[in-house]
Coordinates of C-alpha atoms in Angstrom, one line a residue:
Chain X
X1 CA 0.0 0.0 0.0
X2 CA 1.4 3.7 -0.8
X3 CA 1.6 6.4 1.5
X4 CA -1.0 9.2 1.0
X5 CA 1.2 12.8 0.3
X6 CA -0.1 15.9 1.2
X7 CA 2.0 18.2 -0.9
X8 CA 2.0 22.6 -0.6
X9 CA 3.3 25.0 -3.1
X10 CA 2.3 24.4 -6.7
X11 CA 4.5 26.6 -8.2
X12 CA 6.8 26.2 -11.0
X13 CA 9.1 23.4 -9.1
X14 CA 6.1 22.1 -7.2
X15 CA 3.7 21.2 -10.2
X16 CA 5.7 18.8 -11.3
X17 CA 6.8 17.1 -8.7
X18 CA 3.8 16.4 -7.6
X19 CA 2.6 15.3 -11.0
X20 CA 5.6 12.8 -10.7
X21 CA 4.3 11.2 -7.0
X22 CA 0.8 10.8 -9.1
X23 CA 2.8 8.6 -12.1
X24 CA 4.7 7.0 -9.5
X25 CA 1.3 5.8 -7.5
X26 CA 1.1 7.9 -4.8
X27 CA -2.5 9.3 -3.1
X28 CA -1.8 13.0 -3.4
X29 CA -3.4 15.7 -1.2
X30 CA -2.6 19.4 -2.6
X31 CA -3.1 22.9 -1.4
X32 CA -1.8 26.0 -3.2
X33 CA -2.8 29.6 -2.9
X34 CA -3.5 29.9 -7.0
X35 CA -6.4 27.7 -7.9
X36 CA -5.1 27.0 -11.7
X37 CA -2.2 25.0 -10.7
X38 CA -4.5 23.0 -8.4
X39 CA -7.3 22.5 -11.5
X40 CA -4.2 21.3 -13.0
X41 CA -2.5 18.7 -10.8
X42 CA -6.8 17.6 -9.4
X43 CA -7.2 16.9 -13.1
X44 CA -4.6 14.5 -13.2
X45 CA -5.9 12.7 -10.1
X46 CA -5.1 14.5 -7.0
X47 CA -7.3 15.4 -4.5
X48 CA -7.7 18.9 -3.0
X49 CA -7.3 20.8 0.5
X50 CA -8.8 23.9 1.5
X51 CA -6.1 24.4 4.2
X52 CA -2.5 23.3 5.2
X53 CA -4.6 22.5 8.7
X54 CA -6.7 20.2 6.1
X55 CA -3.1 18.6 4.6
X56 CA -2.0 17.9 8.1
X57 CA -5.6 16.0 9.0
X58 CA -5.6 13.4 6.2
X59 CA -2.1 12.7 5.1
X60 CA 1.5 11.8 7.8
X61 CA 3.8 12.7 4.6
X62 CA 3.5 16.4 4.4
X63 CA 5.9 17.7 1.5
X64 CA 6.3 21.9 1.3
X65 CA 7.8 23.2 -2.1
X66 CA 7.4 27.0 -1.3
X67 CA 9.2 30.3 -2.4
X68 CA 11.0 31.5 1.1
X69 CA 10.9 30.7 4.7
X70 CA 8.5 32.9 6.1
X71 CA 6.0 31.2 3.5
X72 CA 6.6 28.3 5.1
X73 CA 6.6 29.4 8.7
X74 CA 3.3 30.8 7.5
X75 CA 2.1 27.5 6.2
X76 CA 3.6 25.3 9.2
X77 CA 3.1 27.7 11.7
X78 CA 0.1 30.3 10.8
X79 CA -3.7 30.0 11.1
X80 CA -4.9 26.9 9.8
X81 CA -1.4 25.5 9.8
X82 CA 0.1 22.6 9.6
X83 CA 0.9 22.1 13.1
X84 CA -2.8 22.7 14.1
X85 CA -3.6 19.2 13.4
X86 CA 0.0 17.4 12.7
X87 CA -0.5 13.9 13.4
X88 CA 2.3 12.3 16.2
X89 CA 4.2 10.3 13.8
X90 CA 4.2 12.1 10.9
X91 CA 6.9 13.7 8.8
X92 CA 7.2 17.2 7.6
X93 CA 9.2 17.6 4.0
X94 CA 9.9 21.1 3.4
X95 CA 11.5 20.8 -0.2
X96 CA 11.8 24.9 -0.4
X97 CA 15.4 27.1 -0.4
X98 CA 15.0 28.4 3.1
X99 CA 17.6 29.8 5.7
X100 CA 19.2 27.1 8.0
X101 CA 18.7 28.8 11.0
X102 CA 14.6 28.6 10.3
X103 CA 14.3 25.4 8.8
X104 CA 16.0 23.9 12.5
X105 CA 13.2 26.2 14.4
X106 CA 10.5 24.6 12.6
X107 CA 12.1 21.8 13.2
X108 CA 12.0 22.1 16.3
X109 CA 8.1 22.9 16.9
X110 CA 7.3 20.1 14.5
X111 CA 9.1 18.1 17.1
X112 CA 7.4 18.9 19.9
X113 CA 4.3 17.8 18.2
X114 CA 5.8 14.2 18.5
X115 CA 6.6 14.2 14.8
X116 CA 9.8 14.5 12.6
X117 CA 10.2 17.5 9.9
X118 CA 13.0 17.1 7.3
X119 CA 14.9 20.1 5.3
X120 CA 15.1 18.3 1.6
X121 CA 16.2 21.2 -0.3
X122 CA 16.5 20.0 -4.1
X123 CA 19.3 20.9 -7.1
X124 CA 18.4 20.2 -10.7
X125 CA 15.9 23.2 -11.9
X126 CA 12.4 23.1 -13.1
X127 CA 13.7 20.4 -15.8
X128 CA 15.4 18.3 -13.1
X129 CA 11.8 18.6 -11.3
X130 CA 9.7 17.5 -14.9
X131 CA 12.2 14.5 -15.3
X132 CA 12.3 13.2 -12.2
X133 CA 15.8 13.7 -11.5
X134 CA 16.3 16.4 -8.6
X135 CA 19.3 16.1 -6.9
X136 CA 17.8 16.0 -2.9
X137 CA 20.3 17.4 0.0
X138 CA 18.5 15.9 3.7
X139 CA 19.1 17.4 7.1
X140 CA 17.0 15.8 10.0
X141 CA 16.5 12.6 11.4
X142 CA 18.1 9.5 9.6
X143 CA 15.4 7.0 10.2
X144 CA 12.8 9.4 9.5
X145 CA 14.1 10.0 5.8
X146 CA 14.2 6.4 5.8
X147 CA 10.7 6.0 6.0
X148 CA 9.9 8.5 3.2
X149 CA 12.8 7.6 0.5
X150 CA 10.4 6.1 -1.5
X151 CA 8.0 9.2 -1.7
X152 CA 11.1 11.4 -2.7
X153 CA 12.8 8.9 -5.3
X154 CA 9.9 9.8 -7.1
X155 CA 11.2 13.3 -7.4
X156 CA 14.5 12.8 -7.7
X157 CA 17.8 10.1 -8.4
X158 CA 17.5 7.7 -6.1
X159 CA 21.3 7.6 -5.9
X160 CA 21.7 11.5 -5.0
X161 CA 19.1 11.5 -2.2
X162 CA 21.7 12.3 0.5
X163 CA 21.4 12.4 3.9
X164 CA 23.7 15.3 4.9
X165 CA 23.4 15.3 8.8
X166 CA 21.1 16.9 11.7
X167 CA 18.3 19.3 11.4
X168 CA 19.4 22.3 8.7
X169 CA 22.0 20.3 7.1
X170 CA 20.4 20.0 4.0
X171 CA 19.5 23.5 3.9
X172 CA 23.6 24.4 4.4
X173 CA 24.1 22.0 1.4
X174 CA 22.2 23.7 -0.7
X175 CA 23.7 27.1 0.6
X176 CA 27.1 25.5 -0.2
X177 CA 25.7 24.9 -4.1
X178 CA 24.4 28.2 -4.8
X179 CA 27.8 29.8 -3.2
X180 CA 29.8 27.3 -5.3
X181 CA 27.9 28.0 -8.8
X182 CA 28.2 32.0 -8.5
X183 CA 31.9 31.5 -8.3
X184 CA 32.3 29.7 -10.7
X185 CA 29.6 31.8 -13.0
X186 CA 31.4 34.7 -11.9
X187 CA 35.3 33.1 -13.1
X188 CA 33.7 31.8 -16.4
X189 CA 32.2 35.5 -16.9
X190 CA 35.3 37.2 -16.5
X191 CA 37.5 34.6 -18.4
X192 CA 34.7 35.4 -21.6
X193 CA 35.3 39.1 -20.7
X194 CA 39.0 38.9 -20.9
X195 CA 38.6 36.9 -24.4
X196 CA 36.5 39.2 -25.6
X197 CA 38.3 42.0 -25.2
X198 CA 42.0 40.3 -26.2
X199 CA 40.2 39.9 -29.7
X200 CA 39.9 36.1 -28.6
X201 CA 36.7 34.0 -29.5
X202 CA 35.1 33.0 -25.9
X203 CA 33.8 29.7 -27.9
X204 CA 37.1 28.5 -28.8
X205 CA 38.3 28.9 -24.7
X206 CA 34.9 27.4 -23.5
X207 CA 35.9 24.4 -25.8
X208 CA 39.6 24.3 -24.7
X209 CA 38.6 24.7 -20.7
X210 CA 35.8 21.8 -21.4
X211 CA 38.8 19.6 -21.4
X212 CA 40.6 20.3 -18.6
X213 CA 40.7 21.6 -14.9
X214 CA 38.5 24.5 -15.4
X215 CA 35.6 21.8 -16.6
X216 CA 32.7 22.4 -15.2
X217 CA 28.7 21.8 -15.7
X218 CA 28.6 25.8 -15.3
X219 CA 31.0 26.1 -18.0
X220 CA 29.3 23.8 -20.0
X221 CA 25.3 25.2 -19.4
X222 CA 25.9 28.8 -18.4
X223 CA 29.2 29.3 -20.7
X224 CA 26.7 28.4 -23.2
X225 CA 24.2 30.7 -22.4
X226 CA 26.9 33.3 -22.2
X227 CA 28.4 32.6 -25.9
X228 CA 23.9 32.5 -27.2
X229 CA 23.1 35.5 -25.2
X230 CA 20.4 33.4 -23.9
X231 CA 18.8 34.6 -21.0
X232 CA 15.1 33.1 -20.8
X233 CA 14.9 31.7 -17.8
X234 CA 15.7 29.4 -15.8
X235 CA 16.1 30.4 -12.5
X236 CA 15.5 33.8 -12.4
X237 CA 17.7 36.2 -11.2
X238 CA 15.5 37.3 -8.4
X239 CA 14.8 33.8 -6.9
X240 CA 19.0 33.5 -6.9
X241 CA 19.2 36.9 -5.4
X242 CA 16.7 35.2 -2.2
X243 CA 19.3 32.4 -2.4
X244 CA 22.5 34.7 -2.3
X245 CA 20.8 36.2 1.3
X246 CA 20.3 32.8 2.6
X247 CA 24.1 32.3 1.6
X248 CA 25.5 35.5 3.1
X249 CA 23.1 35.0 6.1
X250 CA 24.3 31.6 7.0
X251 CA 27.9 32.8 6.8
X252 CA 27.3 35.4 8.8
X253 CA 25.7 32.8 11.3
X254 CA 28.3 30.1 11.1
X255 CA 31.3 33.5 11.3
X256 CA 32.6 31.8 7.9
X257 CA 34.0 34.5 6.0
X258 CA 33.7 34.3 2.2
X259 CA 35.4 37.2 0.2
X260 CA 34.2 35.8 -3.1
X261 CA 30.7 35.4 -2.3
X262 CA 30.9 38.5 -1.2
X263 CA 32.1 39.8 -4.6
X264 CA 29.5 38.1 -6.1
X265 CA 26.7 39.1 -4.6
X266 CA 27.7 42.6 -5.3
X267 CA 28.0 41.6 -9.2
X268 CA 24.5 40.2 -8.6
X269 CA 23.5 43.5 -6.8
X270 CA 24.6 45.3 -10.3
X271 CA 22.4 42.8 -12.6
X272 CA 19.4 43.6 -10.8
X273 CA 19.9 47.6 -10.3
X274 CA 20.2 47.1 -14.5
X275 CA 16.5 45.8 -14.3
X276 CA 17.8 42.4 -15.4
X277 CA 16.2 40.6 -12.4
X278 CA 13.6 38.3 -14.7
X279 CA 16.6 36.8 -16.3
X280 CA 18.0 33.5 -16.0
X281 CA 20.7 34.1 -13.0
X282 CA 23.6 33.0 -15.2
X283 CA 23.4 36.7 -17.2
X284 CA 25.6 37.4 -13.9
X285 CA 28.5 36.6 -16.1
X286 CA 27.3 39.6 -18.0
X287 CA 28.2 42.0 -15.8
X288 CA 31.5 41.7 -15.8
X289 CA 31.4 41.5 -19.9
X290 CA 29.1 45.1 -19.4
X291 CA 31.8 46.7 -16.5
X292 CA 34.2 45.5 -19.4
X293 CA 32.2 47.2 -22.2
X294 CA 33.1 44.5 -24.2
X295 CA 29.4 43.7 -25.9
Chain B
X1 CA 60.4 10.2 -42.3
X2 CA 60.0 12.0 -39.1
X3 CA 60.5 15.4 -38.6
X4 CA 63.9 15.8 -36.6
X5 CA 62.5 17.8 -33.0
X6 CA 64.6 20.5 -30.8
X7 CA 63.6 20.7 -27.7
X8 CA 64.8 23.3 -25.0
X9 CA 63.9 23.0 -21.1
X10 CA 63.6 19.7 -19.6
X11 CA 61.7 20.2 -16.3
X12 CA 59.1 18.5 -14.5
X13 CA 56.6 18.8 -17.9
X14 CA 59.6 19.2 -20.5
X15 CA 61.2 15.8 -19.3
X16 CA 58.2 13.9 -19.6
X17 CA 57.0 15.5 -22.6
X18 CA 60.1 15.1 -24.4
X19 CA 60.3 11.1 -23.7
X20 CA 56.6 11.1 -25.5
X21 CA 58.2 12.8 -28.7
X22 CA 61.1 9.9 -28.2
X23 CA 58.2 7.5 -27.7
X24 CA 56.3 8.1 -31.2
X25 CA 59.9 7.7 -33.3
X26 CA 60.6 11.7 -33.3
X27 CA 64.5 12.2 -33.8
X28 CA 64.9 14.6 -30.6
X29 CA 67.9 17.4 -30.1
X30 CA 67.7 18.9 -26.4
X31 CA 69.2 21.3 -24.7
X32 CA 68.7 22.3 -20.5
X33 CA 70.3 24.1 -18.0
X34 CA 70.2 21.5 -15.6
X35 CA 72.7 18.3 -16.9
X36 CA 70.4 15.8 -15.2
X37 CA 67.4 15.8 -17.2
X38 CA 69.6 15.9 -20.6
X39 CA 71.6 12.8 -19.2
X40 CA 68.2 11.3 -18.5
X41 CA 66.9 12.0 -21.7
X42 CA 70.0 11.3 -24.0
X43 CA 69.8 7.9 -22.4
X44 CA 66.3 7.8 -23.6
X45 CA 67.9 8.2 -27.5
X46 CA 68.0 12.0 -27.4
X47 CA 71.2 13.9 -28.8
X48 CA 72.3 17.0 -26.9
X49 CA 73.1 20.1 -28.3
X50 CA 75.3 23.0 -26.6
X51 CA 73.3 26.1 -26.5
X52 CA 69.3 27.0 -28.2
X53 CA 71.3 28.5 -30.5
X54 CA 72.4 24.9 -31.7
X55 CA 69.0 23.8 -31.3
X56 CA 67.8 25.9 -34.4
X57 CA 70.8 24.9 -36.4
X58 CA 70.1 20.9 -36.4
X59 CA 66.1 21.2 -36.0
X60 CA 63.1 23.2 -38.0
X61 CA 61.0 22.4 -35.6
X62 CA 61.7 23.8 -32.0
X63 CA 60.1 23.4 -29.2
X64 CA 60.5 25.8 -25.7
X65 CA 59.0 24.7 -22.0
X66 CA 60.4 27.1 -19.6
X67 CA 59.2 28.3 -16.0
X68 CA 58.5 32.1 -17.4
X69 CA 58.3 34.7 -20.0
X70 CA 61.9 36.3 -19.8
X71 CA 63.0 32.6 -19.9
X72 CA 62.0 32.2 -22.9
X73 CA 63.1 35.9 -24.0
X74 CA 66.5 34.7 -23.0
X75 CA 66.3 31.4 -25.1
X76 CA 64.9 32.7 -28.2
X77 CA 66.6 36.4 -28.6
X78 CA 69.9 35.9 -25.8
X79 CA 73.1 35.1 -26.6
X80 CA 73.5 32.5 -28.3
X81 CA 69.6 32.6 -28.7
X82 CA 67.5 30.3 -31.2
X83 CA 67.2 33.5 -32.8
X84 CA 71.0 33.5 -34.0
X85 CA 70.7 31.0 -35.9
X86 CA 66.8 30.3 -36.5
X87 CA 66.1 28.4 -40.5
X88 CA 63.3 30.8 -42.8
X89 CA 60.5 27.9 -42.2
X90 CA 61.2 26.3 -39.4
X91 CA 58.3 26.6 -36.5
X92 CA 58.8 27.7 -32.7
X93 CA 56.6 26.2 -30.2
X94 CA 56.8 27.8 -27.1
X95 CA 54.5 25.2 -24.5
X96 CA 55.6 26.8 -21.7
X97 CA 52.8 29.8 -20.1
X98 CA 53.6 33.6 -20.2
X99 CA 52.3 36.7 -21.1
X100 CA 50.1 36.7 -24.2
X101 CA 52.0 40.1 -25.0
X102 CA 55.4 38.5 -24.5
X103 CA 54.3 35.6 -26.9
X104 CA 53.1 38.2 -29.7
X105 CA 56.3 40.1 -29.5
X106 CA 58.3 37.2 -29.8
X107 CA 56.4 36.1 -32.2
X108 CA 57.4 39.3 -34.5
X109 CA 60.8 38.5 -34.1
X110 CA 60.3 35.2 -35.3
X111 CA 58.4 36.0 -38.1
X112 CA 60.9 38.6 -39.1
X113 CA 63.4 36.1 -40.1
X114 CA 60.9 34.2 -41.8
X115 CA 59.9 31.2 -39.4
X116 CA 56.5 30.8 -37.3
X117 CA 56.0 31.2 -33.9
X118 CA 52.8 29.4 -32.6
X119 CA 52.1 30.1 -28.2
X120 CA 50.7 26.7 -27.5
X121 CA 50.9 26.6 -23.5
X122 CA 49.5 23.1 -22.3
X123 CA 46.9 22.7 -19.4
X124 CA 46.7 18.9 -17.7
X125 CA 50.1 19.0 -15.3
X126 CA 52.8 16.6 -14.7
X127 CA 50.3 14.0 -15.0
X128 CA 49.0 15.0 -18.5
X129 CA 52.6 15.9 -19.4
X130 CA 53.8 11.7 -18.7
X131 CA 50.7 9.9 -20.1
X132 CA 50.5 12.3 -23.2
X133 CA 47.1 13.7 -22.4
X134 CA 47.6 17.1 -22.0
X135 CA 45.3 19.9 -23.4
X136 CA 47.2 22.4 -26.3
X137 CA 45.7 25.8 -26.4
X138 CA 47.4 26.9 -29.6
X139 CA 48.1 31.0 -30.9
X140 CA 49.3 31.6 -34.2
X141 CA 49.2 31.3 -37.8
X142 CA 46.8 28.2 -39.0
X143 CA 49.0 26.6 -41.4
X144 CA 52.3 26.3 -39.3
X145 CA 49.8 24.4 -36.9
X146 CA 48.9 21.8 -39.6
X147 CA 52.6 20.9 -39.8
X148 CA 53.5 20.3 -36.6
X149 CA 50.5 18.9 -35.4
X150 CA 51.8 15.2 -35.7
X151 CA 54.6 16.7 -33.1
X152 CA 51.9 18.1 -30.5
X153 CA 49.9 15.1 -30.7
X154 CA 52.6 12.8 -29.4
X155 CA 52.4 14.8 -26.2
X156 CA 49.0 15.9 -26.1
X157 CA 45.0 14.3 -27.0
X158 CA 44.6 15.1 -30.5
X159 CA 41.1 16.3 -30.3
X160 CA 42.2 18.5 -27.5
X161 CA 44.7 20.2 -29.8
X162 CA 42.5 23.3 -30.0
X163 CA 43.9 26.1 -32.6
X164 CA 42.4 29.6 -30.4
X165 CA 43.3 32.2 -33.0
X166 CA 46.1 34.7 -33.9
X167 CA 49.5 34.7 -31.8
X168 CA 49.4 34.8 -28.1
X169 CA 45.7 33.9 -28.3
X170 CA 46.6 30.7 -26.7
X171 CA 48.5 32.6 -23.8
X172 CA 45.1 33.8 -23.6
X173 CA 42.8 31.1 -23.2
X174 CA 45.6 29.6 -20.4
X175 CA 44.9 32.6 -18.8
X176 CA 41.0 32.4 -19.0
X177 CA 41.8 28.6 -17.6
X178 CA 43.8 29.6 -14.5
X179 CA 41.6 32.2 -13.7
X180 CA 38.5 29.5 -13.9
X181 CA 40.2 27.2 -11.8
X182 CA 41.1 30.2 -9.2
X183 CA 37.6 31.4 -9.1
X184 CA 35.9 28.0 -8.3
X185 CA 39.1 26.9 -6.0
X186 CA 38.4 29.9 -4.1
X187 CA 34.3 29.5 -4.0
X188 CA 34.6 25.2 -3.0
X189 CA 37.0 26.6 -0.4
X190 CA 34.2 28.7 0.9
X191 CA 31.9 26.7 0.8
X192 CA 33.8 24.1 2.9
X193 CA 34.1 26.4 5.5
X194 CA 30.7 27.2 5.6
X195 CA 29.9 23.2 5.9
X196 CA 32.1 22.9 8.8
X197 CA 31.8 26.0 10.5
X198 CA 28.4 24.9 10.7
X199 CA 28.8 21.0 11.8
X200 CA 28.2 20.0 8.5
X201 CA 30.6 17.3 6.9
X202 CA 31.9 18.9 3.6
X203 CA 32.6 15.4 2.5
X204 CA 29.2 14.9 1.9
X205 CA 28.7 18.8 0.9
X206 CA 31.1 17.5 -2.1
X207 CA 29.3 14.1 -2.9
X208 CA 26.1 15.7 -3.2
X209 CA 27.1 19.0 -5.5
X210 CA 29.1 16.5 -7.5
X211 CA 25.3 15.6 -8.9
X212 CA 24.2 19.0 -9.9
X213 CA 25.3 22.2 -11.6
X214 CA 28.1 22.7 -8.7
X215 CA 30.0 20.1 -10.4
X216 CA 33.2 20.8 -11.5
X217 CA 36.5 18.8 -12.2
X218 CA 38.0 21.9 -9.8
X219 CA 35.5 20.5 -6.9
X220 CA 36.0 16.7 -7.9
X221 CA 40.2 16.9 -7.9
X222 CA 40.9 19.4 -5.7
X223 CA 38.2 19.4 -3.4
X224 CA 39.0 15.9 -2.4
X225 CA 42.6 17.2 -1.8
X226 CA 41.2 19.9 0.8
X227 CA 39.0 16.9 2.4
X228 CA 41.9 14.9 2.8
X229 CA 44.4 17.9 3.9
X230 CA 46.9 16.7 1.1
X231 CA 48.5 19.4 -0.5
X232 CA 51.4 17.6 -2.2
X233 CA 52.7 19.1 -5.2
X234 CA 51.3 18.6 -7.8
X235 CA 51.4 22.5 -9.0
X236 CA 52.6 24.4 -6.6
X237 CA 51.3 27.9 -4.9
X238 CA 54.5 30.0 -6.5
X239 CA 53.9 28.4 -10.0
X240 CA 50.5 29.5 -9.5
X241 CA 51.6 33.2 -8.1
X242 CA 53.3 33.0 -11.8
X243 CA 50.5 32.0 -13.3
X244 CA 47.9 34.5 -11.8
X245 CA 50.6 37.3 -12.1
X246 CA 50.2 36.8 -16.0
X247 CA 46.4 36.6 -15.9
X248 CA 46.3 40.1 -13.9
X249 CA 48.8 41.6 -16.6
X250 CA 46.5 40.5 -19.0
X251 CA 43.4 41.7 -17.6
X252 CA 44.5 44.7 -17.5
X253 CA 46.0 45.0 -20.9
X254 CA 42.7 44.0 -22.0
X255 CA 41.3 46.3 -19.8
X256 CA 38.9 44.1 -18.2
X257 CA 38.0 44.5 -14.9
X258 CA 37.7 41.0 -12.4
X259 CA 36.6 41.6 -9.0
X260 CA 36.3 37.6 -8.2
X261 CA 40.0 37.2 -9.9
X262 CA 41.1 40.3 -7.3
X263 CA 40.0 38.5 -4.5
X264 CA 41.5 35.2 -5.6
X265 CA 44.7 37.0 -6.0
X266 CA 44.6 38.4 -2.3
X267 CA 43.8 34.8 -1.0
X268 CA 46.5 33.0 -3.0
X269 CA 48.8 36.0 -1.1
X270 CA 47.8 34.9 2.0
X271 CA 48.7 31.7 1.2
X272 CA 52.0 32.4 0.2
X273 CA 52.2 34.8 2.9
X274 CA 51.5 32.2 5.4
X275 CA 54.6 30.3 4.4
X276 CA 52.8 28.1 1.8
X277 CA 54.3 28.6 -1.4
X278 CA 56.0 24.9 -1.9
X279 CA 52.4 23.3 -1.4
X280 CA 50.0 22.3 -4.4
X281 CA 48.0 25.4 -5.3
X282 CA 44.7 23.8 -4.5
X283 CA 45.6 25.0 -1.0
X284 CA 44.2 28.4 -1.9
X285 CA 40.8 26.7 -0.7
X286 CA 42.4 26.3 2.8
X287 CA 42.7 29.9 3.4
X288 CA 39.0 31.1 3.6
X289 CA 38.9 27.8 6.5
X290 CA 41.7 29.5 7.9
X291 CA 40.3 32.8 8.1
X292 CA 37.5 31.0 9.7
X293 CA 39.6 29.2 12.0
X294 CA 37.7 26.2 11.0
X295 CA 40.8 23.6 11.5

């Protein structure tokens, strides 16, 4: 017998992972705040909630996929929350990008309510999300991801569903990836820039680096969206802007400096004052190509 | 018949390099500063000649792989220089990395006694240098390529033999590749502070970017190095401090500004600051943990 999922946050990740629990057999329970998205994922056989509170009643596998942490502090911990009728047992999944520090306070209160929450932030985009392939970094209690690996192998590689340590942890991984892909975005951006403006092709180094130490998937994608001048998002800017905070937040918590990510963030600060914040985030490497004057 | 080789500057790449040429049946002239490595080599069924300018007497096809720029100055237009004594057709490779405008002025001089000069500095290290596998980022004139690209392919992947556009465009693109590898050295390095600072394992920070677009052979290689505390050269810091020395130079010839690069360039002086210039450069990521006291 499958688990019934209650599942929150219908959104662009959201839709279709949830549509992926349906195809893999599960009993799915939504609630969003726009109705379309609901039609959508009711029409291809869930069943609707008119409150998180609702969620909380008839399912114990309680999966959040929502834009920031005070959206879900508001959906765990607001009227008609979640933890107004969390069933002793059950397991909390918040799948969102949040800060660290407030995914281990939930945590916390979901605790006290004799049941387990678990920070599952995912890696892999909206097309990692359609195919089923999200990468899934785990904080929280071991034996409490173990009961729910099924549920999230439907979402992601079974294989890179990684249990990364206590309460939060999984929430510091993905801090770690956004940090590690902006400086690496950042390098490949000013490498094209430097090209550029030596009269060099940038195609001809992306190829040369491709086989080397510099390799790297950002190379590969977002060097390549560099060379097209490809922008259509994606992740757009803004969502990686919410990201970069959560980043220099949890830095500033853990009294880890990071001189780069500082940089960074400052070059991401510039994209955005530019009015560029609907783009895909990698038109960061632009910036430096645009301080350069070299397009 | 194959082409007879000189070859000038048998170091930790030029050694290995050379017994590749010796390897695929090229007749091989050498000449080094050091008599240890042209003993070595002569045993291996090299000849020795007396001076570079020697070199360009016996050989058309001449290859340089030397620590630095005015190295290769001195070789090529010194006393008893390559220059003296340089045949109209015969091709100077120069493998080693320096400054793109070094390369092009050298180049000139070259050219004005009626030979080729092609930059073609080599990413891949000593390990890529002894199993033939390195990448060849190639500047210069198309056609003198084609000839001696039966000579680079004994040394490097032929596909990986990349021809990157006029003279000292291959300078360039090793340049775009150190500053990569700085850039994302520097962020992994960050981001492993983070992890730990905040009780997090950054062995399984590594293992579960390694799935997503964090990956990178930078994270892959060198991360595990920083897991494992092993800084054994390898490439070490001061090469490195060479290396990023040229990148800066060039960045600002180009005049193209690189606030990540900037920062990388502090942190590698740190490093060496700290004592730390024998050990593989990959110890840049250690400074950040450093700076966080996180060890």
């Amino acid at each position: 017998m499958t688990d019934t999922v209650g599942f929150i946050g219908l959104g662009v990740m959201g839709r279709p992972m949830a549509r992926n629990l349906l195809r893999h057999g599960f009993r799915l329970i939504v609630h969003s705040r726009s109705r379309g998205p609901v039609d959508e994922v009711v029409a291809a056989g869930a069943t609707s909630a008119q409150s998180p509170a609702d969620i909380a009643r008839l399912s114990t596998r309680i999966i959040t996929m929502l834009p920031d942490g005070p959206d879900v502090e508001r959906v765990l911990a607001g009227p008609d929350g979640v933890l107004a009728s969390l069933q002793p047992g059950s397991v909390v999944i918040d799948m969102s990008t949040i800060a660290p520090a407030t995914a281990r306070r939930l945590a916390a209160q979901v605790q006290a309510r004799g049941a387990s929450m678990l920070d599952a932030p995912v890696s892999g985009g909206e097309i990692g999300a359609i195919d089923g392939t999200l990468s899934i970094m785990v904080g929280g209690d071991g034996s409490a991801l173990d009961t729910v690996r099924p549920i999230l192998a439907a979402m992601g590689n079974a294989e890179r569903i990684i249990h990364i340590g206590e309460s939060g942890a999984g929430q510091i991984c993905k801090a770690c990836n956004q940090l590690v892909i902006g400086g690496t975005l950042a390098a490949v951006g000013e490498a094209f820039a430097l090209a550029r403006k030596s009269g060099v092709d940038p195609s001809k180094v992306r190829a040369a680096l491709m086989g080397g130490f510099a390799a790297s998937r950002v190379l590969e994608v977002h060097g390549e969206r560099l060379l097209q001048n490809n922008f259509k998002p994606g992740f757009p800017a803004r969502l990686y802007r919410k990201d970069l905070k959560i980043v220099m937040d949890a830095l500033s918590d853990a009294q880890a400096p990071a001189p780069v990510t500082a940089v960074v963030q400052q070059l991401l600060t510039a994209l955005i004052a530019d009015g560029k914040e609907a783009l895909d985030y990698s038109a960061l490497g632009t910036v430096i190509a645009d301080l350069a004057r070299a397009e």
